[in-house]
CSV table of C-alpha atoms in Angstrom, one decimal:
chain,number,residue,atom,x,y,z
A,1,MET,CA,48.8,103.0,122.0
A,2,SER,CA,50.6,100.7,124.4
A,3,TRP,CA,49.0,101.0,127.9
A,4,ASN,CA,51.4,99.0,130.2
A,5,LEU,CA,49.0,99.2,133.2
A,6,ILE,CA,50.2,97.7,136.5
A,7,SER,CA,48.1,96.4,139.4
A,8,ASP,CA,49.8,98.2,142.3
A,9,ARG,CA,47.9,101.5,141.6
A,10,PRO,CA,44.2,102.1,140.6
A,11,ILE,CA,43.8,101.4,136.9
A,12,PHE,CA,41.5,104.3,136.2
A,13,ILE,CA,44.1,106.7,137.7
A,14,GLN,CA,46.8,105.2,135.4
A,15,ILE,CA,44.5,105.7,132.4
A,16,VAL,CA,43.8,109.3,133.4
A,17,GLU,CA,47.6,110.0,133.8
A,18,ARG,CA,48.3,108.3,130.5
A,19,ILE,CA,45.8,110.3,128.6
A,20,GLN,CA,46.9,113.5,130.3
A,21,SER,CA,50.5,112.7,129.2
A,22,ASP,CA,49.3,112.1,125.6
A,23,ILE,CA,47.4,115.4,125.6
A,24,ALA,CA,50.4,117.3,127.1
A,25,SER,CA,52.9,115.8,124.6
A,26,GLY,CA,50.7,116.4,121.6
A,27,ALA,CA,50.2,112.6,120.9
A,28,LEU,CA,46.5,113.4,121.2
A,29,SER,CA,45.9,116.7,119.3
A,30,PRO,CA,43.5,119.4,120.4
A,31,GLY,CA,40.1,118.7,119.0
A,32,ALA,CA,41.0,115.0,118.2
A,33,ARG,CA,38.1,112.6,118.5
A,34,LEU,CA,38.7,109.6,120.8
A,35,PRO,CA,37.6,106.1,120.0
A,36,SER,CA,34.6,104.8,121.9
A,37,VAL,CA,34.8,103.7,125.5
A,38,ARG,CA,34.5,100.0,124.4
A,39,GLU,CA,37.2,100.4,121.8
A,40,LEU,CA,39.6,102.1,124.3
A,41,ALA,CA,38.7,99.5,127.0
A,42,ALA,CA,39.5,96.7,124.6
A,43,GLU,CA,42.8,98.3,123.6
A,44,ALA,CA,43.8,98.8,127.2
A,45,SER,CA,42.4,95.4,128.3
A,46,VAL,CA,40.3,96.9,131.0
A,47,ASN,CA,36.6,96.8,131.9
A,48,PRO,CA,34.6,99.4,130.0
A,49,ASN,CA,33.3,100.8,133.4
A,50,THR,CA,36.9,101.5,134.4
A,51,MET,CA,37.6,103.4,131.1
A,52,GLN,CA,34.3,105.3,131.5
A,53,ARG,CA,35.3,106.4,135.0
A,54,ALA,CA,38.7,107.6,133.7
A,55,LEU,CA,37.2,109.5,130.7
A,56,SER,CA,34.5,111.1,133.0
A,57,GLU,CA,37.3,112.3,135.3
A,58,LEU,CA,39.2,113.8,132.3
A,59,GLU,CA,35.9,115.6,131.3
A,60,ARG,CA,35.5,116.9,134.8
A,61,MET,CA,39.0,118.3,134.6
A,62,GLY,CA,38.1,120.0,131.3
A,63,LEU,CA,40.6,118.1,129.2
A,64,MET,CA,37.9,116.6,127.0
A,65,TYR,CA,34.3,117.1,126.2
A,66,THR,CA,31.4,115.0,124.8
A,67,GLU,CA,29.3,115.9,121.8
A,68,ARG,CA,26.1,113.9,122.2
A,69,THR,CA,26.0,112.2,118.8
A,70,SER,CA,29.7,112.5,117.8
A,71,GLY,CA,31.7,111.2,120.7
A,72,ARG,CA,34.5,112.5,123.0
A,73,PHE,CA,37.0,115.0,121.9
A,74,ILE,CA,40.2,116.5,123.4
A,75,THR,CA,39.9,120.1,124.5
A,76,GLN,CA,41.0,122.8,122.2
A,77,ASP,CA,41.8,125.2,125.1
A,78,ALA,CA,45.5,125.8,124.5
A,79,ASP,CA,45.9,127.5,127.9
A,80,LYS,CA,44.5,124.5,129.7
A,81,ILE,CA,46.8,122.1,127.8
A,82,ASP,CA,49.8,124.4,128.6
A,83,ARG,CA,48.9,124.4,132.3
A,84,LEU,CA,48.6,120.6,132.1
A,85,ARG,CA,52.1,120.4,130.6
A,86,GLN,CA,53.5,122.7,133.3
A,87,ASP,CA,51.8,120.7,136.1
A,88,ILE,CA,53.1,117.4,134.8
A,89,ALA,CA,56.6,118.9,134.4
A,90,ALA,CA,56.6,120.4,137.9
A,91,SER,CA,55.5,117.1,139.4
A,92,ARG,CA,58.2,115.1,137.6
A,93,VAL,CA,60.9,117.6,138.6
A,94,HIS,CA,59.7,117.5,142.2
A,95,SER,CA,59.8,113.6,142.2
A,96,PHE,CA,63.3,113.7,140.6
A,97,MET,CA,64.6,116.2,143.2
A,98,LEU,CA,63.2,114.1,146.0
A,99,SER,CA,64.9,111.0,144.5
A,100,MET,CA,68.2,112.8,144.3
A,101,LYS,CA,67.9,114.1,147.9
A,102,GLY,CA,67.2,110.5,148.9
A,103,LEU,CA,70.6,109.6,147.3
A,104,GLY,CA,72.3,112.3,149.4
A,105,PHE,CA,72.7,114.9,146.7
A,106,THR,CA,72.2,118.6,147.5
A,107,ARG,CA,70.0,120.8,145.3
A,108,GLU,CA,73.1,122.4,143.9
A,109,GLU,CA,74.8,119.1,143.2
A,110,THR,CA,71.7,117.9,141.4
A,111,LEU,CA,71.4,121.0,139.3
A,112,ARG,CA,75.1,120.7,138.4
A,113,LEU,CA,74.6,117.1,137.3
A,114,VAL,CA,71.6,118.1,135.2
A,115,SER,CA,73.4,120.9,133.5
A,116,GLU,CA,76.4,118.7,132.7
A,117,SER,CA,74.2,115.9,131.3
A,118,ASN,CA,74.4,115.5,127.6
A,119,ASP,CA,71.3,113.3,127.4
A,120,ALA,CA,68.3,115.2,126.2
């Protein structure tokens, strides 16, 4: 897993977003066991407290859970994962539409460009 964290935004938020994206895309399968906090922190080159904070936030969101002696696991709730995918997609579409508006494109022009695009 390549982390590519940047210092202009809080690191723990970037970690949360990265793991959310991995869950939504299926890179982290439902029920998959995560490495330990220390292993993840070392992999991402961050402080273990930062990683712990991110993982706690993901647990609060219901995207993962802890089994006392076994570690952390990705939720198996397919509806929650589908809602996450939809939320991420809606956010990205919104950002894209705002960017296109900033370039002077109307909604209709933007949708026409998207429909004409062969890149998928």
